[in-house]
PDB file of C-alpha atoms and ligand atoms in Angstrom:
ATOM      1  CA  UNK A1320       0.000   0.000   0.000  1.00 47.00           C
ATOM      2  CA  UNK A1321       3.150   2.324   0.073  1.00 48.00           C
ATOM      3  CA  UNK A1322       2.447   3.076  -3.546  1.00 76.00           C
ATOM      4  CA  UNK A1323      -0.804   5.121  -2.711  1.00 87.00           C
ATOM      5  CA  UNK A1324      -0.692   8.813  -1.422  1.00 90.00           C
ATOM      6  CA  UNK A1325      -3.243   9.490   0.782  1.00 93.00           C
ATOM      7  CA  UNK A1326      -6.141  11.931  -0.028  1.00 95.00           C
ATOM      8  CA  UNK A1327      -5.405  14.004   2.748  1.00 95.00           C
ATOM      9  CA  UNK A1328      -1.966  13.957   1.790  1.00 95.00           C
ATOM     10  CA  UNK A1329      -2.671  15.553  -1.579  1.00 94.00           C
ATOM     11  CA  UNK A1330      -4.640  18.093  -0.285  1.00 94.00           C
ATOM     12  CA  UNK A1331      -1.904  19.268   2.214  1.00 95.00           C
ATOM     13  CA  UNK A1332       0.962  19.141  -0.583  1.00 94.00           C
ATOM     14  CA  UNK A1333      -1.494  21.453  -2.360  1.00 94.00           C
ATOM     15  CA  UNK A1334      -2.642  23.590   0.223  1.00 95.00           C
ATOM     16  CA  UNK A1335       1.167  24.434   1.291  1.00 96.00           C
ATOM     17  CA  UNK A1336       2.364  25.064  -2.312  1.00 94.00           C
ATOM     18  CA  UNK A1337      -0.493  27.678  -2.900  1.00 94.00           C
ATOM     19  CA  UNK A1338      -0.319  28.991   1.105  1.00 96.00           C
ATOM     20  CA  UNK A1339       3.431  28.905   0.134  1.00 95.00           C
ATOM     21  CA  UNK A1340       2.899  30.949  -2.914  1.00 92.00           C
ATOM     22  CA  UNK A1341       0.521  33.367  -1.095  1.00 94.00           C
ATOM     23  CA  UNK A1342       2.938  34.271   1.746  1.00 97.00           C
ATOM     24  CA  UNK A1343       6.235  34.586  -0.480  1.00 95.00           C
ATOM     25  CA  UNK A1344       4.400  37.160  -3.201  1.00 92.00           C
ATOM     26  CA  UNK A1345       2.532  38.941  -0.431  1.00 95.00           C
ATOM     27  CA  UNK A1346       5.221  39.180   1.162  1.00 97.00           C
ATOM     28  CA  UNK A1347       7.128  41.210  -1.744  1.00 94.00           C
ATOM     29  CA  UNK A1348       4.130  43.040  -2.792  1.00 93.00           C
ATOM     30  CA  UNK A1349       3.556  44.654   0.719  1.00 97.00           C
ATOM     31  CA  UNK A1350       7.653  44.779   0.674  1.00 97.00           C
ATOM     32  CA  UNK A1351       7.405  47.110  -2.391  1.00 94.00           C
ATOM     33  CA  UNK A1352       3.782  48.638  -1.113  1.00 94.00           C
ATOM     34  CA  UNK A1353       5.434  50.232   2.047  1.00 96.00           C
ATOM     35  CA  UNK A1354       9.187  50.591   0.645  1.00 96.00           C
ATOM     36  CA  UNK A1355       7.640  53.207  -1.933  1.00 92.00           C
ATOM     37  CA  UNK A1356       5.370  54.744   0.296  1.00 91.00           C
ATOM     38  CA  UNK A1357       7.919  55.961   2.575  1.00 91.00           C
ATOM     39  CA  UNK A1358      10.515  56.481  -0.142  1.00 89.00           C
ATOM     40  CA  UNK A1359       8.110  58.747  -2.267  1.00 84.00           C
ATOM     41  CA  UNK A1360       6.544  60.502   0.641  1.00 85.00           C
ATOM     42  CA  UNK A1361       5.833  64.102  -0.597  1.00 81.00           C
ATOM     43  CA  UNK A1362       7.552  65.951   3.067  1.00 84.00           C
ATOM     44  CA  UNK A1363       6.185  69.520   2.177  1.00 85.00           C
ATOM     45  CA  UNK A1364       3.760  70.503  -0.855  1.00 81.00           C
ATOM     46  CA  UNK A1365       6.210  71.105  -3.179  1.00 83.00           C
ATOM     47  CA  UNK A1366       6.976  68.026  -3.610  1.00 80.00           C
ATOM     48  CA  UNK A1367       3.801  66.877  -5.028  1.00 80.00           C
ATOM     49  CA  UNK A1368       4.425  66.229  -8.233  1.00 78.00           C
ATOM     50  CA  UNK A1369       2.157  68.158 -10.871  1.00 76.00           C
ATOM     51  CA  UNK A1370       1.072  64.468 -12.706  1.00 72.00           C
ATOM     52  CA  UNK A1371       0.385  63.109  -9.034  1.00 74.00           C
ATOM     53  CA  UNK A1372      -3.101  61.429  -8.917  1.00 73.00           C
ATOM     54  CA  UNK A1373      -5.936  63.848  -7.581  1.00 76.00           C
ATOM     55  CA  UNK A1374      -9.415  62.759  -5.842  1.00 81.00           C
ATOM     56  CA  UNK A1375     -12.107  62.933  -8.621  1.00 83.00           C
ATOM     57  CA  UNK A1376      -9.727  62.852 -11.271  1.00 76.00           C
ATOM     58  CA  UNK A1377      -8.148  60.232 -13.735  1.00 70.00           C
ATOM     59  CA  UNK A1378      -4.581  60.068 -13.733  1.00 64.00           C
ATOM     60  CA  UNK A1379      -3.709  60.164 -17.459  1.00 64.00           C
ATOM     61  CA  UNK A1380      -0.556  58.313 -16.886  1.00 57.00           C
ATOM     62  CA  UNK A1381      -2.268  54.977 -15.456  1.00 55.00           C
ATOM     63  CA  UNK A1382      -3.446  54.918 -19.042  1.00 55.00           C
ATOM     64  CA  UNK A1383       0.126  55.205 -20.269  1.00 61.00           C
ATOM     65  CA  UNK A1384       1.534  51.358 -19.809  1.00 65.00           C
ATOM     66  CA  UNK A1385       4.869  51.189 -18.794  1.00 72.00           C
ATOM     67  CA  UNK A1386       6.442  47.587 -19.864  1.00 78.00           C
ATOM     68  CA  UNK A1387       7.287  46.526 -16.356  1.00 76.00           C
ATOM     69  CA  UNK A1388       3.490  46.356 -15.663  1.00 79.00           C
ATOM     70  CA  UNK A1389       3.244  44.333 -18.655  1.00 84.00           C
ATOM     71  CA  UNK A1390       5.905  42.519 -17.536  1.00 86.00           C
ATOM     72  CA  UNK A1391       4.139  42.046 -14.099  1.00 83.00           C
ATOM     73  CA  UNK A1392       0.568  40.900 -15.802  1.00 88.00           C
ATOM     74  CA  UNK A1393       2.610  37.849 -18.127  1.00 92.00           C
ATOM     75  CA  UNK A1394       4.115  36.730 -15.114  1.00 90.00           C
ATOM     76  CA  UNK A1395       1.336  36.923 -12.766  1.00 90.00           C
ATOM     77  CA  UNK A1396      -0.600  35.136 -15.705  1.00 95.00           C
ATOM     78  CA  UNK A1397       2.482  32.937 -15.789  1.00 95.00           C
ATOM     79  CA  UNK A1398       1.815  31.586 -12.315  1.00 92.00           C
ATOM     80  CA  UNK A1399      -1.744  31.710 -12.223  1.00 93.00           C
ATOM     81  CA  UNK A1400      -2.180  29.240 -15.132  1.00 96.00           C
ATOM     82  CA  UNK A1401       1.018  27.128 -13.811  1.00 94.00           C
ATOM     83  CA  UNK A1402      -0.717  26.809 -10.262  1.00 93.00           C
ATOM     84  CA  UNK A1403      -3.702  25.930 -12.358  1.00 94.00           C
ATOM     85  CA  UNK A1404      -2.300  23.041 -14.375  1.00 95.00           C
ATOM     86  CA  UNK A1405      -0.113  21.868 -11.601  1.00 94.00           C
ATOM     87  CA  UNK A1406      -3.344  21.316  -9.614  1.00 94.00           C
ATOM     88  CA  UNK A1407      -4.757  19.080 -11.763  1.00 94.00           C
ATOM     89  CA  UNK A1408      -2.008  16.249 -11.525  1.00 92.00           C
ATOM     90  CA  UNK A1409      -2.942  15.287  -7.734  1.00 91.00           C
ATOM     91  CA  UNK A1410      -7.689  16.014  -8.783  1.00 91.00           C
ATOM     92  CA  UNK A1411      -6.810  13.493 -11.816  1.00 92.00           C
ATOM     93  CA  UNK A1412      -5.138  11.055  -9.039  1.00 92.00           C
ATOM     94  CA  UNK A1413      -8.210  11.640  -6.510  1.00 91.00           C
ATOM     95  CA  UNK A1414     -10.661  11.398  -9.496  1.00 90.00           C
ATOM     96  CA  UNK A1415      -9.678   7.390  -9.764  1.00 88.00           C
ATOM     97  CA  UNK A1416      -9.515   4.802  -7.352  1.00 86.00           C
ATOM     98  CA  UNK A1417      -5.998   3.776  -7.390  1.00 85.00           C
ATOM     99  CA  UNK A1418      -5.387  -0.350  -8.295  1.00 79.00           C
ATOM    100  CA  UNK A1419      -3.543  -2.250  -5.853  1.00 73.00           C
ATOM    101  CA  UNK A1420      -2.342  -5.282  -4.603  1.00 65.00           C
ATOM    102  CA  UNK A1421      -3.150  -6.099  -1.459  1.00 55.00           C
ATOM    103  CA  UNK A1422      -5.114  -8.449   0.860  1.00 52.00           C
ATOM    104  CA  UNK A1423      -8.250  -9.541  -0.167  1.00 51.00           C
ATOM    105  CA  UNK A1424     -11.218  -7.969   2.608  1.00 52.00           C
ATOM    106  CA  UNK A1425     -14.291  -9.637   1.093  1.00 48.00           C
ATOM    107  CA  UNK A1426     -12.832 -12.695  -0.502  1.00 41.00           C
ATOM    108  CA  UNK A1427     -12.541 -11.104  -4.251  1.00 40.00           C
ATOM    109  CA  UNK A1428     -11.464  -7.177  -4.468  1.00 45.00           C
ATOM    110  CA  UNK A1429      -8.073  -6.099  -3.559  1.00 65.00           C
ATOM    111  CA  UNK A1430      -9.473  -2.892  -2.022  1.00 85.00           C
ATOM    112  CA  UNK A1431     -12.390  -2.762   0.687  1.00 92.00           C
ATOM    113  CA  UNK A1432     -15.752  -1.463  -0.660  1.00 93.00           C
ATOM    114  CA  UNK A1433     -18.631   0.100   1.343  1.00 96.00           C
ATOM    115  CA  UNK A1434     -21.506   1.178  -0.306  1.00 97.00           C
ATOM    116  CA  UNK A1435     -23.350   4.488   1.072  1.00 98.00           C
ATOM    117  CA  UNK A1436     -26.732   5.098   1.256  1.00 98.00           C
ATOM    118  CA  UNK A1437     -27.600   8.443   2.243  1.00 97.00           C
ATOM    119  CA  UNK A1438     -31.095   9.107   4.112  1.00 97.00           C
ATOM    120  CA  UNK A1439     -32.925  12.160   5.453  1.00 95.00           C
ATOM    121  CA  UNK A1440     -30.962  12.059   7.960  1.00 95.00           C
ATOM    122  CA  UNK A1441     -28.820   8.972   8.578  1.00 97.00           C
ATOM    123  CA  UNK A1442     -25.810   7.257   6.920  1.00 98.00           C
ATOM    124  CA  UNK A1443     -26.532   3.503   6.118  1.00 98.00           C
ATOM    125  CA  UNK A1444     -23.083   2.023   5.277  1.00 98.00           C
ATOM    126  CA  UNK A1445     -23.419  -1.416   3.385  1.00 97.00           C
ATOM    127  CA  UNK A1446     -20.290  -3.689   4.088  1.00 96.00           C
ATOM    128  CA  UNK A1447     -19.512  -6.503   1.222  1.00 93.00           C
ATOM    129  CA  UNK A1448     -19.158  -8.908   4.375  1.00 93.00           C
ATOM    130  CA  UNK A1449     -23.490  -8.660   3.833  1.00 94.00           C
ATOM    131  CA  UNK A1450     -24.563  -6.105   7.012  1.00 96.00           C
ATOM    132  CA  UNK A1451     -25.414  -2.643   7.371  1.00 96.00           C
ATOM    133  CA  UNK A1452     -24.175  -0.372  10.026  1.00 97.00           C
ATOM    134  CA  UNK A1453     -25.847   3.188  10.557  1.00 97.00           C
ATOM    135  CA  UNK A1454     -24.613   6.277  11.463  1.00 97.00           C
ATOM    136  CA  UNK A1455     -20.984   4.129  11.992  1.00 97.00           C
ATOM    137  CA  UNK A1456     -18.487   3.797   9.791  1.00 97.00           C
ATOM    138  CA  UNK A1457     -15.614   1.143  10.915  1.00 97.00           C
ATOM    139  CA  UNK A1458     -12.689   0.663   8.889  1.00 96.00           C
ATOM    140  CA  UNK A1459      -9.343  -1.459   8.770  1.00 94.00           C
ATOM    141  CA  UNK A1460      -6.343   0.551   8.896  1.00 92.00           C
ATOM    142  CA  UNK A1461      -3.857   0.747   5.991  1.00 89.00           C
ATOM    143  CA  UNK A1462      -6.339  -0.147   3.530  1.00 90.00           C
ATOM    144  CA  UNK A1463      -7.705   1.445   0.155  1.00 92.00           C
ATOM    145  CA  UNK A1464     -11.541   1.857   0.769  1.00 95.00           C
ATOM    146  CA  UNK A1465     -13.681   2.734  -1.970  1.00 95.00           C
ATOM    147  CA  UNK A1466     -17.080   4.694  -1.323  1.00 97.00           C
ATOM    148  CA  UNK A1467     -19.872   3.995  -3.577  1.00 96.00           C
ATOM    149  CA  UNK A1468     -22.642   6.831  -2.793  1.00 98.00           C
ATOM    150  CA  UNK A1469     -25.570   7.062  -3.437  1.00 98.00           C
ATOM    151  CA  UNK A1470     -29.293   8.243  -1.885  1.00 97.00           C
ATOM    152  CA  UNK A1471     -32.912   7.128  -0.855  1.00 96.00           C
ATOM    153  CA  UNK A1472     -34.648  10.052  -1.114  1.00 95.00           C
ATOM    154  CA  UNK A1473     -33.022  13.655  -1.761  1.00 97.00           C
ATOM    155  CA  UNK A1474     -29.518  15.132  -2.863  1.00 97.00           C
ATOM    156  CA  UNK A1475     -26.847  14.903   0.129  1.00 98.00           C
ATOM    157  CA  UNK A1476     -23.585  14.995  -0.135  1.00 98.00           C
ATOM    158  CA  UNK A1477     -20.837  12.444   1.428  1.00 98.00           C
ATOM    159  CA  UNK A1478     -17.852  13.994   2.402  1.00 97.00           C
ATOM    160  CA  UNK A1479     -15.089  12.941   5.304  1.00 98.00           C
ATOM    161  CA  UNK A1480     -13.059  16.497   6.347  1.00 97.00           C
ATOM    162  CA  UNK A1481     -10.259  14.341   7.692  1.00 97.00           C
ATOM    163  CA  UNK A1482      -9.362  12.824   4.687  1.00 97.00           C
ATOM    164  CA  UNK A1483     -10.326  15.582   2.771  1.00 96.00           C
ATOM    165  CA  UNK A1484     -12.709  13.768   0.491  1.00 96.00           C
ATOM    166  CA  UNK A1485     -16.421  14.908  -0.728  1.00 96.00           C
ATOM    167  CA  UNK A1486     -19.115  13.653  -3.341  1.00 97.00           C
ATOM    168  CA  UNK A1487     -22.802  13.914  -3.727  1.00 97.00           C
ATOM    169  CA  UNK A1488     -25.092  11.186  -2.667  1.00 98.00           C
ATOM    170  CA  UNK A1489     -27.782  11.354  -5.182  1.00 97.00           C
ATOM    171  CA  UNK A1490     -30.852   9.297  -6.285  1.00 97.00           C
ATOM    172  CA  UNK A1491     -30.872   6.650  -8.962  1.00 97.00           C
ATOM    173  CA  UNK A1492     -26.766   7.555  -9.229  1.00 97.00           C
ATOM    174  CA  UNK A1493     -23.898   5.792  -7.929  1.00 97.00           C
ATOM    175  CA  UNK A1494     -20.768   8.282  -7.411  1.00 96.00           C
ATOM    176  CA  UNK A1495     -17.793   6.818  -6.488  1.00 95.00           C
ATOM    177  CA  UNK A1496     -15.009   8.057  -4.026  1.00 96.00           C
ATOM    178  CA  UNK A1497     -11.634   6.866  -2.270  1.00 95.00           C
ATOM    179  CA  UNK A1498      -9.326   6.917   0.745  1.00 95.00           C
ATOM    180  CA  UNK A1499      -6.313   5.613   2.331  1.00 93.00           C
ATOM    181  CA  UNK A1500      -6.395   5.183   5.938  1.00 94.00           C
ATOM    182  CA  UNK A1501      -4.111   5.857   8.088  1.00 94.00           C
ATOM    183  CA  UNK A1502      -1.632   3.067   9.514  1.00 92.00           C
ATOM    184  CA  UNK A1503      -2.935   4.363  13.329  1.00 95.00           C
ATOM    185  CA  UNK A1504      -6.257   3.215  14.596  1.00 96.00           C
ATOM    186  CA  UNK A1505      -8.107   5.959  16.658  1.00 97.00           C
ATOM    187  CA  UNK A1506     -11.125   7.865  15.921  1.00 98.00           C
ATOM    188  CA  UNK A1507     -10.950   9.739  12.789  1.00 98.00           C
ATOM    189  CA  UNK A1508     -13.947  13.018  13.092  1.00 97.00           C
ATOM    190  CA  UNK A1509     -17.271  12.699  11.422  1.00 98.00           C
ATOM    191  CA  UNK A1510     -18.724  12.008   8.027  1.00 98.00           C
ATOM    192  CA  UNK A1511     -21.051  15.068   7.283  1.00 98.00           C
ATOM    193  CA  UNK A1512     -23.849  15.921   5.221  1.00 98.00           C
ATOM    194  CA  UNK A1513     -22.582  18.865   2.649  1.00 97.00           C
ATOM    195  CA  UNK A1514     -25.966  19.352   0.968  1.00 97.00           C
ATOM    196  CA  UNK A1515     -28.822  20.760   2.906  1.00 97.00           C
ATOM    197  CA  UNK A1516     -30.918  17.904   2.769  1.00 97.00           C
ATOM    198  CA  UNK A1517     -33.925  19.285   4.816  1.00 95.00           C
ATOM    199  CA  UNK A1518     -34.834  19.456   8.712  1.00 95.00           C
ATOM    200  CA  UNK A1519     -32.240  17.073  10.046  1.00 95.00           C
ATOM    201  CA  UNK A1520     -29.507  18.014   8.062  1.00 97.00           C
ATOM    202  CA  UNK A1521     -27.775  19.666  10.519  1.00 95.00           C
ATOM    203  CA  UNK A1522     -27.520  16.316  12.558  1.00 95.00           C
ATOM    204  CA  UNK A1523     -27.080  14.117   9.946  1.00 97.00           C
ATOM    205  CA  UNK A1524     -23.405  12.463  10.858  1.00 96.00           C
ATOM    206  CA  UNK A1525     -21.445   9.236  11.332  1.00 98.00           C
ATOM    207  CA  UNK A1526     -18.694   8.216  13.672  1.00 98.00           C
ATOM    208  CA  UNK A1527     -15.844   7.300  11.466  1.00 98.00           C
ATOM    209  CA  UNK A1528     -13.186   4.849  13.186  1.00 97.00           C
ATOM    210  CA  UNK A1529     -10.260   3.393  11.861  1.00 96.00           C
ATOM    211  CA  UNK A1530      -9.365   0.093  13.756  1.00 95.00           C
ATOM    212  CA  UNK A1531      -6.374  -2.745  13.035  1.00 93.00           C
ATOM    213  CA  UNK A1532      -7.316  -5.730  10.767  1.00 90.00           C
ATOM    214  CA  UNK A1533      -7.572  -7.790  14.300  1.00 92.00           C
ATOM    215  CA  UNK A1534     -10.521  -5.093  15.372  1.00 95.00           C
ATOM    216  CA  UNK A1535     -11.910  -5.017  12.061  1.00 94.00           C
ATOM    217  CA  UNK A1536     -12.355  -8.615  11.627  1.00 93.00           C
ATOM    218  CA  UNK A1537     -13.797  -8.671  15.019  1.00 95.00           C
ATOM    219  CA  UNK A1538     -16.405  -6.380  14.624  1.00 96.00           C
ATOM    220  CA  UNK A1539     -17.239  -7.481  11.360  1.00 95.00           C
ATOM    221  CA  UNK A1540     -18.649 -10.891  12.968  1.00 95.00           C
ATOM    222  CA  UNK A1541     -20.332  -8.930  15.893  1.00 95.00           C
ATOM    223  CA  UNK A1542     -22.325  -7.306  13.193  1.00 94.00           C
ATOM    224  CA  UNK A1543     -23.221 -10.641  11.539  1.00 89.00           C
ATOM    225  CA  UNK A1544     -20.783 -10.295   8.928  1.00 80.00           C
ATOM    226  CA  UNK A1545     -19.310 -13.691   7.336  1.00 72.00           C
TER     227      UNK A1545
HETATM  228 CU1  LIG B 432     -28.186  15.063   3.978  1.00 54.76          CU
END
């Protein structure tokens, strides 16, 4: 399972580059923001320059473009559309479960599969092991679990923040949607509801714990699971 980056994982890489990004040109622009404002500080009125901008007028040379600022628009387009293109390498890896080898949970797949059925205003998880557990989700850890999502009765939306993960539950549709779990059991937040679904919405949550295959295996014949 070493092969597969963790959802969560992507999203952090991501989030620092751009956070990363934000910080270091901020950073220069307020550098540059302040540096001139104290450099060009008019210190008595005669040294306003005559073109200096006025309140309720124009300045006519804003219109005039000096190349630097043309310079400073292809570069900020530049790293706009690089950030852009860059981000879709990690949403193309989320967009597909990832194939891997390793051992088999439900006597066939190489990857545990629980399908979701969203409900005004519980979670019904459906385990391949043949039970249902509500408003619980229970997982093995170091394992590639794929969601299959889908609804009863209205739009919801399935989504784990931990792991960073989200897709709509919605009638008649089956959308599918992938994690990695961590190599540490413990308790791992909440799946929430991200589509307001009606009254209940609000409330509409499961437990979501990550156990070792020992646990797992227990609790999968407590439930009635073969
Ligand atoms: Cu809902």
């Amino acid at each position: 399972m070493a092969e597969v980056v963790a959802t969560e994982e992507l999203f952090w890489r991501l989030f620092t580059l751009y956070l990363m990004g934000a910080l270091l040109l901020g950073g220069v622009a307020s550098f540059i923001l302040w540096y001139l404002a104290f450099r060009y500080k008019a210190r008595s009125p005669e040294d306003v320059p005559p073109d200096a901008p006025r309140p309720g007028l124009i300045p006519s040379a804003l219109l005039r473009t000096p190349s630097w600022s043309k310079l400073m628009l292809v570069s900020t387009g530049v790293i706009v559309t690089g950030l852009t293109l860059y981000s879709f390498i990690p949403l193309n890896y989320l967009s597909q479960t990832p194939v891997v080898q390793s051992p088999s949970l439900d006597g066939g797949g190489d990857k545990l599969v629980v399908w979701v059925e969203a409900r005004q205003f519980v979670w019904v998880f459906k385990y391949p092991q043949g039970f249902t557990s509500v408003n619980k989700l229970v997982l093995p850890t170091d394992t590639l679990v794929e969601f299959k999502v889908t609804s009863n009765d209205v739009w919801h939306a399935f989504g784990i923040p931990y792991f960073k993960v989200k897709i709509d539950a919605i009638p008649g549709v089956v959308n599918s949607v992938w994690i990695k779990t961590p190599s540490k059991p413990g308790s791992y937040g909440y799946v929430w509801c991200y589509e307001l679904c009606g009254a209940g919405h609000s409330i509409m949550r499961a437990s979501v714990e990550v156990v070792d295959r020992g646990s797992f295996e227990g609790w999968v014949k407590s439930m009635g699971g073969g």
